Short mmCIF file of C-alpha atoms in Angstrom, two decimals:
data_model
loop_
_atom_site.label_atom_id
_atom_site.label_comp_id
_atom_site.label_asym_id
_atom_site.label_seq_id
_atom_site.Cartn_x
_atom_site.Cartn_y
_atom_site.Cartn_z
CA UNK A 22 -66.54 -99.32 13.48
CA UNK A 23 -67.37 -102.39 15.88
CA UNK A 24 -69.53 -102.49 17.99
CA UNK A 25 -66.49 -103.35 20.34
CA UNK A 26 -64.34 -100.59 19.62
CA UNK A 27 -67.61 -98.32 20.17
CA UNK A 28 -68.04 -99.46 23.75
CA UNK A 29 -64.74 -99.20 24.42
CA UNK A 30 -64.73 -95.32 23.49
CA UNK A 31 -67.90 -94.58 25.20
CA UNK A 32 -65.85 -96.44 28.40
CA UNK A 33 -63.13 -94.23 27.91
CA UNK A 34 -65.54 -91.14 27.30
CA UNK A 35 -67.47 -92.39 30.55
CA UNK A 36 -64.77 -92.92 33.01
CA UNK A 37 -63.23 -89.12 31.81
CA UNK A 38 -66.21 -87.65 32.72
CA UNK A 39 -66.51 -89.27 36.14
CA UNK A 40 -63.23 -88.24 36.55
CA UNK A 41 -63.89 -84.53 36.22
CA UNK A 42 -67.30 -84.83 37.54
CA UNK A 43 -65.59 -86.40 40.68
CA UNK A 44 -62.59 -83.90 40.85
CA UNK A 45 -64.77 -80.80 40.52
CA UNK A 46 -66.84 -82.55 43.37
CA UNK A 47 -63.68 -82.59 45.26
CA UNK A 48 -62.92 -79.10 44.86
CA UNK A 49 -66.38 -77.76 45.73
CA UNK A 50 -66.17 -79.09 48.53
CA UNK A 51 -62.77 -78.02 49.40
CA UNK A 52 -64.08 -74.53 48.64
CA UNK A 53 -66.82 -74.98 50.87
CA UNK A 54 -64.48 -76.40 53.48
CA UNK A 55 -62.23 -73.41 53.23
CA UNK A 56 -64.92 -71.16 53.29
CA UNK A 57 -66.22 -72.17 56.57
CA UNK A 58 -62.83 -72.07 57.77
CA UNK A 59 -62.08 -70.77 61.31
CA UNK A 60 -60.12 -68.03 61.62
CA UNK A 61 -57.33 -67.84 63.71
CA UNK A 62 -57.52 -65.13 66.45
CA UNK A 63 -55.21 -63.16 65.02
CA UNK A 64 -57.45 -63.21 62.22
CA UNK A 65 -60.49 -62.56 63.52
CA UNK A 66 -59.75 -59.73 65.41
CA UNK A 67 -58.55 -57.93 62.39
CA UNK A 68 -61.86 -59.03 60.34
CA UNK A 69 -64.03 -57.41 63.67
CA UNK A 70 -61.70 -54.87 63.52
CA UNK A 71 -62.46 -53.86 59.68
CA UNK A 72 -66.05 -54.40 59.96
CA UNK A 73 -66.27 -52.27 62.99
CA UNK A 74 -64.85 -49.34 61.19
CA UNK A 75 -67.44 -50.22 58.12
CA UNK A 76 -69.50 -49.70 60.55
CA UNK A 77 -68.59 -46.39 62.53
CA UNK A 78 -68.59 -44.95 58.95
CA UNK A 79 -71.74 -45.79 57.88
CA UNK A 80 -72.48 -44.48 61.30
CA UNK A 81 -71.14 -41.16 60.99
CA UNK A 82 -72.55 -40.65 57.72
CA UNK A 83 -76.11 -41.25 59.44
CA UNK A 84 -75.03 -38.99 61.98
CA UNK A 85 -74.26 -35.99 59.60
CA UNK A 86 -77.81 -36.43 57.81
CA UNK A 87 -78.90 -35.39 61.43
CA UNK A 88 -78.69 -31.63 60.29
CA UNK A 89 -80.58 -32.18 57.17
CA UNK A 90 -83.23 -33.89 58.86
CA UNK A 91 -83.87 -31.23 61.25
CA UNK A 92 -83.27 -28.22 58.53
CA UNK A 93 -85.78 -30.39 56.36
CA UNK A 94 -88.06 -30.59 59.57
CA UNK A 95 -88.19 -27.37 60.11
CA UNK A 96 -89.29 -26.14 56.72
CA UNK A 97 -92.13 -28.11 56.61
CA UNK A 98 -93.27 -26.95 60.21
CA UNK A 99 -92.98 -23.43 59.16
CA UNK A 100 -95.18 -24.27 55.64
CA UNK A 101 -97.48 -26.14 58.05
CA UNK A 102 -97.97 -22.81 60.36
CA UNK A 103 -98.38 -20.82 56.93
CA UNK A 104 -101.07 -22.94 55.99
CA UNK A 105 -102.99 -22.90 59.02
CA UNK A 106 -102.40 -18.72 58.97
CA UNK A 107 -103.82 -18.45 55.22
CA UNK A 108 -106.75 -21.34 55.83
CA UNK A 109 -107.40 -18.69 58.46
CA UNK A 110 -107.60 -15.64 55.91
CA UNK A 111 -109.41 -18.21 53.00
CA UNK A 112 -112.32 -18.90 55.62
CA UNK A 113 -112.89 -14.88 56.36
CA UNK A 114 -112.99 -14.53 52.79
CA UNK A 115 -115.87 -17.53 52.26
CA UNK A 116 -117.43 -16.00 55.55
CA UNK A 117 -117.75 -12.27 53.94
CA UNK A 118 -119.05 -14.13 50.55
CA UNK A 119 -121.58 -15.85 52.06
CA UNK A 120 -122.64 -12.68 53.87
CA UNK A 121 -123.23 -10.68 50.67
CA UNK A 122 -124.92 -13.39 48.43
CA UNK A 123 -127.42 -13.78 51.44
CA UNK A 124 -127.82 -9.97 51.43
CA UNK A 125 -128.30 -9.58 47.88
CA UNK A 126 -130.67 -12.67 47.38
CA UNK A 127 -133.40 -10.58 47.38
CA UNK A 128 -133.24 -8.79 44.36
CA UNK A 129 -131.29 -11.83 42.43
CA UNK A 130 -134.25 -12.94 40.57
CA UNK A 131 -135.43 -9.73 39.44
CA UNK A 132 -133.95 -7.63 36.06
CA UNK A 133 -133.29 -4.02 36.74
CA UNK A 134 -135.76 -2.68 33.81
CA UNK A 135 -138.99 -4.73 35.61
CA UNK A 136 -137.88 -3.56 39.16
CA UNK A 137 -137.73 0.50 37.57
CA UNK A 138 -141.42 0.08 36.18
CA UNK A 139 -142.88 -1.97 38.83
CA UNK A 140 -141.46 0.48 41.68
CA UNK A 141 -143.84 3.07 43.56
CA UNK A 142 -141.25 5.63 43.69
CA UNK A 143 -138.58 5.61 40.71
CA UNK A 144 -136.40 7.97 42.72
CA UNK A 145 -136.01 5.57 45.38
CA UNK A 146 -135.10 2.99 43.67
CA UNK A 147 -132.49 4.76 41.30
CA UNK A 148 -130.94 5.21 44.27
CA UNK A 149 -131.24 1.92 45.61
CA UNK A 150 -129.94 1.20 42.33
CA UNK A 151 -127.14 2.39 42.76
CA UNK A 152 -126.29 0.83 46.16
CA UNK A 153 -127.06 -2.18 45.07
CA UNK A 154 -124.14 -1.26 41.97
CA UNK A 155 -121.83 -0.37 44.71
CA UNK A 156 -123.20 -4.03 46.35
CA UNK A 157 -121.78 -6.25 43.40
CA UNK A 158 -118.43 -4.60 43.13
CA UNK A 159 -117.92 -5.46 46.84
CA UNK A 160 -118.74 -8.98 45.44
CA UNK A 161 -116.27 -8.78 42.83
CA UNK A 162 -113.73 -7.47 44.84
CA UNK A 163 -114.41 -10.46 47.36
CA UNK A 164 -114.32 -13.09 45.19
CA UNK A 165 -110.64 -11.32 43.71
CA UNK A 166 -109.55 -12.04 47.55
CA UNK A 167 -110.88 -15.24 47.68
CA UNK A 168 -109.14 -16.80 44.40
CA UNK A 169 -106.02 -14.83 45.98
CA UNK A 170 -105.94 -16.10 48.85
CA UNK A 171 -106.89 -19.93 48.03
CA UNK A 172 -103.95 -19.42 45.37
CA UNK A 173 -101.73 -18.88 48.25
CA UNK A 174 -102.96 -21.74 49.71
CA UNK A 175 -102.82 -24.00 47.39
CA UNK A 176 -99.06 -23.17 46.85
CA UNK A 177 -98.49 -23.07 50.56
CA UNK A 178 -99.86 -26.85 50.36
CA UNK A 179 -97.70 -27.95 47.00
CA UNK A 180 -94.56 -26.48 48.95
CA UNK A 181 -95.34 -28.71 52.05
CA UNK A 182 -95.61 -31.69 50.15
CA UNK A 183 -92.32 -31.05 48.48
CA UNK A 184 -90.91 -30.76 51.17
CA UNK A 185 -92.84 -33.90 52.83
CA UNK A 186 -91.22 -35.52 50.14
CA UNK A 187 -87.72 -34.59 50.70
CA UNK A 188 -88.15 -34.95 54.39
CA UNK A 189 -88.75 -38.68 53.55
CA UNK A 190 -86.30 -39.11 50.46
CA UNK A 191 -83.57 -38.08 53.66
CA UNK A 192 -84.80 -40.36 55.87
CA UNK A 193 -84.79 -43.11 54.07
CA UNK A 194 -81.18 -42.37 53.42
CA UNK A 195 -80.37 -42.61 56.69
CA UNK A 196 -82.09 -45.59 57.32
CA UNK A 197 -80.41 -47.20 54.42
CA UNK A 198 -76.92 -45.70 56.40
CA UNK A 199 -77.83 -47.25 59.87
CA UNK A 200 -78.79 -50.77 57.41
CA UNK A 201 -75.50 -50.74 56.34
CA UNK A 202 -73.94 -50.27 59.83
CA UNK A 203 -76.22 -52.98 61.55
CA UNK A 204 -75.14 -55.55 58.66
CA UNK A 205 -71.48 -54.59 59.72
CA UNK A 206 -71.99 -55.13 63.41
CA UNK A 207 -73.77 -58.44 62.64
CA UNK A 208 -70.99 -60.06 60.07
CA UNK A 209 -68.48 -58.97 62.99
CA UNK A 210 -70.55 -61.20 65.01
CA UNK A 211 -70.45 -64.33 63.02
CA UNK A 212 -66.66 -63.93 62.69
CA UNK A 213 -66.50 -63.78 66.81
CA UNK A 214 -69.21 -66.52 65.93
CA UNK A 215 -66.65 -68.93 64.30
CA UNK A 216 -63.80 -68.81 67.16
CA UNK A 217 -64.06 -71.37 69.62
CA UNK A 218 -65.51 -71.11 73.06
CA UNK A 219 -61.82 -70.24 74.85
CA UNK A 220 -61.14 -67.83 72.01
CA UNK A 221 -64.58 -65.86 72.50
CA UNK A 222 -64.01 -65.74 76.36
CA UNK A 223 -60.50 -64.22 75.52
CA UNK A 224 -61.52 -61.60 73.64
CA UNK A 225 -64.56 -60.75 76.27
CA UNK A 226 -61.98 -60.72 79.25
CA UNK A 227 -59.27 -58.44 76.95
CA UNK A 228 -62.33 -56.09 76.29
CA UNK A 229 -63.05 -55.70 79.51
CA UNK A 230 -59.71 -54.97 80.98
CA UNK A 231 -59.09 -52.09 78.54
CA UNK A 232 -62.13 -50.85 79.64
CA UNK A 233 -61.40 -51.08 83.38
CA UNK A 234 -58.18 -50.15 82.41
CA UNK A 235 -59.62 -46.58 80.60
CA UNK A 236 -62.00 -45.90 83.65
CA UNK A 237 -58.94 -46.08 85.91
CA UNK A 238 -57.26 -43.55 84.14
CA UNK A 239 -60.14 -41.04 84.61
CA UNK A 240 -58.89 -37.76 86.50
CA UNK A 241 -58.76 -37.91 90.31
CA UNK A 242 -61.39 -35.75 91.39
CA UNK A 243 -60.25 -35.62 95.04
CA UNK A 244 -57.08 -34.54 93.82
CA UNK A 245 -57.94 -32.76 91.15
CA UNK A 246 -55.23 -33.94 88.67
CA UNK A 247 -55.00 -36.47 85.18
CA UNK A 248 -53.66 -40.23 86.04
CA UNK A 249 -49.82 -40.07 86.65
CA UNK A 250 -49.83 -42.06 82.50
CA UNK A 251 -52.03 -39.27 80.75
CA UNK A 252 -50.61 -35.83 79.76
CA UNK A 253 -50.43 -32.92 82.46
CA UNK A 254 -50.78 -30.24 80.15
CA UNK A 255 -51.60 -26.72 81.04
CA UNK A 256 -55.20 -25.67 79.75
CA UNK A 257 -57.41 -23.00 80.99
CA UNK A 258 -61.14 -21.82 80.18
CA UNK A 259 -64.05 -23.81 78.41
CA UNK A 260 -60.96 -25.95 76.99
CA UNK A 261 -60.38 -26.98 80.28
CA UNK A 262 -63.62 -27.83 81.12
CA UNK A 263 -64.54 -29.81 77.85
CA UNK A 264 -60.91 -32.13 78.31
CA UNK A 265 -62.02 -32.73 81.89
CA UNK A 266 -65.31 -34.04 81.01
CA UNK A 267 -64.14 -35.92 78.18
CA UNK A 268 -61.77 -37.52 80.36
CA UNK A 269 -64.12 -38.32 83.06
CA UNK A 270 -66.00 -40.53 80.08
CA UNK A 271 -63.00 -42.74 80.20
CA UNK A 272 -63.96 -46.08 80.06
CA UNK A 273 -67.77 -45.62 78.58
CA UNK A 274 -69.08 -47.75 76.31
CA UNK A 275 -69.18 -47.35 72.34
CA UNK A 276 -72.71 -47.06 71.05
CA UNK A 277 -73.48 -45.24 67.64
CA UNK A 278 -76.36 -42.09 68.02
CA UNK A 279 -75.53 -41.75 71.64
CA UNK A 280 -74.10 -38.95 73.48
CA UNK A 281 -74.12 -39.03 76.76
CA UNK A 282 -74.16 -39.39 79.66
CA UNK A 283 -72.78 -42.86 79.69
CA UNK A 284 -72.65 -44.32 76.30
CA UNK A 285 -71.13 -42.40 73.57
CA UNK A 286 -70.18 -42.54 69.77
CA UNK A 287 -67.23 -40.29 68.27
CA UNK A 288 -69.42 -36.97 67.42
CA UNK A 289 -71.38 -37.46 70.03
CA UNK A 290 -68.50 -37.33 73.11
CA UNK A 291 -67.16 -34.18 71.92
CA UNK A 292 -70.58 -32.71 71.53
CA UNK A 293 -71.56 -33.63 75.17
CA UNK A 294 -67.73 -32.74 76.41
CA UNK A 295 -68.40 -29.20 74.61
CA UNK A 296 -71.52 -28.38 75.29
CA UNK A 297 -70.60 -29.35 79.16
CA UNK A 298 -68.69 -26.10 78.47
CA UNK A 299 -71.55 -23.54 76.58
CA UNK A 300 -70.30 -24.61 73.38
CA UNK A 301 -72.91 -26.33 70.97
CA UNK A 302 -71.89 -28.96 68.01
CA UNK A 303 -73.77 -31.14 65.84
CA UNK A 304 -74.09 -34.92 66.01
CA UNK A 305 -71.61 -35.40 63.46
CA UNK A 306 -67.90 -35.73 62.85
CA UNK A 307 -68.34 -33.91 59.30
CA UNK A 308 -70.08 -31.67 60.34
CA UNK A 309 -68.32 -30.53 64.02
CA UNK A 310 -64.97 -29.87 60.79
CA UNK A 311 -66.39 -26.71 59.99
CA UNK A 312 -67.83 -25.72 63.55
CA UNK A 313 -64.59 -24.02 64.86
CA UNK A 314 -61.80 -22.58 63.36
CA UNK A 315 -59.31 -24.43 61.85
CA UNK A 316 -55.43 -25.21 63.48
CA UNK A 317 -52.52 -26.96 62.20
CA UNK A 318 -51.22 -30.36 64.06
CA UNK A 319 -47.90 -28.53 65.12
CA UNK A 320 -50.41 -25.83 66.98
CA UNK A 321 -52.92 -28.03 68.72
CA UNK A 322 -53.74 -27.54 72.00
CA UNK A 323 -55.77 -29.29 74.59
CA UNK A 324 -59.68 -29.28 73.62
CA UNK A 325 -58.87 -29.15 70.18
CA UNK A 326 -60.78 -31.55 67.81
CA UNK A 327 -59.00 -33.92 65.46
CA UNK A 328 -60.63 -35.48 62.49
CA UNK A 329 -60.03 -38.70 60.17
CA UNK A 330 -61.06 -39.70 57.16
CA UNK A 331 -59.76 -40.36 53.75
CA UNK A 332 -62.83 -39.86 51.22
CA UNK A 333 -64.72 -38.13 53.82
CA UNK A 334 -64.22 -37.44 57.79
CA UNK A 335 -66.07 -40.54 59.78
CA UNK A 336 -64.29 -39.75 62.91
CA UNK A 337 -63.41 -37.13 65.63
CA UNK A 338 -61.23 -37.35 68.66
CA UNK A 339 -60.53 -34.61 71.19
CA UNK A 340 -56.44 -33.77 71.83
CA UNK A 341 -55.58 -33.70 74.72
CA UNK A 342 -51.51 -32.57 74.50
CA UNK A 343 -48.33 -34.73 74.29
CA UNK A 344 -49.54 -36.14 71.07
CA UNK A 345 -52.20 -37.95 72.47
CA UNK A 346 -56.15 -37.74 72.01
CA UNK A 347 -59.28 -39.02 73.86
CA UNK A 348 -61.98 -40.42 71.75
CA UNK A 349 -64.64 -43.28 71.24
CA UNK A 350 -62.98 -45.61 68.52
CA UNK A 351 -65.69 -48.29 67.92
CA UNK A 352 -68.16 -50.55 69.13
CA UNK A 353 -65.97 -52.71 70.80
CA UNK A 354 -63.94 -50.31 72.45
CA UNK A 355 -64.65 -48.22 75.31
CA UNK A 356 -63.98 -44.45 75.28
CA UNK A 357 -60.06 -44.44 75.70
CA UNK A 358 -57.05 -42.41 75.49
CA UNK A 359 -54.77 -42.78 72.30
CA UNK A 360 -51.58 -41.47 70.26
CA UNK A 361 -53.50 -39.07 67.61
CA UNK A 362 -51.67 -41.58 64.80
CA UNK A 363 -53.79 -44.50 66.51
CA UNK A 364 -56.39 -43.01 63.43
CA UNK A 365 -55.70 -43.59 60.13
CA UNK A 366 -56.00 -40.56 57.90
CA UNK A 367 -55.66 -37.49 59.64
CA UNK A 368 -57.76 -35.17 58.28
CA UNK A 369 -57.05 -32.14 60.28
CA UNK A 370 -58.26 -30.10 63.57
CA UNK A 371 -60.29 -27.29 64.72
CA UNK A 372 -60.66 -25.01 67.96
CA UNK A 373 -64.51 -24.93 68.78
CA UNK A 374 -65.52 -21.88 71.01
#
């Protein structure tokens, strides 16, 4: 081939490479451009909207490790009190020990036979003898309760590090659980992030009117009736008493482990509305499902708690009649009154009391 032709194909060869090179440039960094994108508003609202839930589930799942926590808590306290109580019983054991070996150290050096011929009075001493028989089973025997009761110990101590150790192994779970909420609550922030300046200031002002909006809807305590747009429906006894102080939350803000008295997550505003009337419930929407007894949706009735959740329950609500519920939906929501199919996945309901 000549040396022509050669450079020629290396030309050709050379400019279909830039080519490539230079189109796969262009769409890198028309990825990257789309990437960064703004969202619209429409958009971004339903991005915060997603990751907010992400978030109240991740939330709720902390909250129902609550129980374990404390459970776990507990057993180690009581192994901790049982090892303080047998330390107690292994130091009267070393005590009483100690007391004997001093007593017999006399005669510890000595053999029976030489202490028989060199005594003044054989009699006596046979029956020092034996005492001093009787002396060494009492040593026997104490050293049997000493091995016993540092046995004890020593299990008393393996079962309190197990249970250290499980304490911990639960913990960390539920810091992994409030990791995963946090990194929810932060990628809904860089979304708001990318709106412009107007959009952001929308979104703050449309926030705060539906929570103005929710705290003027809170029962008229001088008249002692719901606002004229929430359901009047009869309701009588610690019912009564939990829906009224649920309602009087209206307008609170959303904030996940709190209950009370003026920030609130889910679980955490129908514990503090039910315990308001002598009823006590766990932190947590999974667990508050099996604290009452169960009703179907046709039958609910004012105070009853409704649950959501498809692969597990991550949220609670408290019905209120009419169809309608009051609840804390998210973190950028204020405690508000909804239709009961505002939630997605209705899980079912229970009476507590």
């Amino acid at each position: 081939m000549s040396t022509g032709r050669i450079n020629r194909t290396r030309g050709i060869a050379l400019a279909a490479i830039t080519t490539t090179a230079v189109a796969a440039g262009v769409l890198f960094i028309q990825g990257a451009a789309d990437a960064d994108q703004k969202p619209t508003l429409a958009q971004a609202k339903a991005q915060v909207a997603d990751l907010q839930e992400k978030a109240e589930v991740a939330g709720e799942a902390a909250n129902a490790l609550r129980g374990k926590i404390s459970a776990q808590e507990a057993k180690v306290k009581a192994l901790q009190a049982g090892i303080a109580k047998q330390q107690v019983q292994v130091d009267a054991v070393k005590r009483q020990i100690g007391s004997l070996a001093v007593a017999g150290y006399q005669t510890s050096g000595m053999s029976t036979t030489a202490q028989l011929l060199l005594s003044t009075n054989p009699d006596q001493f046979l029956s020092q003898a034996s005492t001093a028989q009787a002396f060494a089973g009492q040593q026997n025997s104490a050293l049997r309760k000493f091995q016993d009761a540092q046995g004890k110990l020593t299990d008393l101590q393996s079962g309190e590090q197990s249970e250290l150790a499980a304490l911990q192994a639960v913990k960390a779970q539920q810091e992994d659980l409030k990791k995963q909420l946090q990194a929810n609550l932060d990628a809904a922030e860089k979304v708001l992030g990318k709106l412009s300046a107007a959009d952001r200031a929308r979104i703050a002002q449309e926030n705060a009117d539906e929570a103005q909006k929710a705290r003027d809807q809170r029962p008229s305590r001088d008249k002692g009736r719901m606002d004229d747009d929430l359901p009047n429906v009869p309701v009588s006894g610690r019912a009564s008493v939990a829906v009224q102080v649920a309602l009087d939350q209206l307008g609170d803000s959303y904030s996940w482990g709190a209950a009370g008295p003026s920030r609130f997550d889910c679980s955490g505003l129908t514990m503090y509305a039910w315990g308001k009337a002598g009823v006590s419930l766990s932190h947590s929407s999974a667990a508050q499902f099996g604290e009452g007894r169960r009703v179907s949706r046709a039958n609910l009735m004012p105070g009853d708690l409704v649950f959501f959740g498809t692969s597990s329950i991550h949220h609670v609500g408290m019905y209120i009649g009419n169809g309608k519920m009051v609840h804390a939906p998210n973190p950028s929501k204020p405690v508000q009154v909804n239709d009961v199919d505002y939630m997605s996945g209705y899980a079912g309901a229970v009476r507590p009391g």
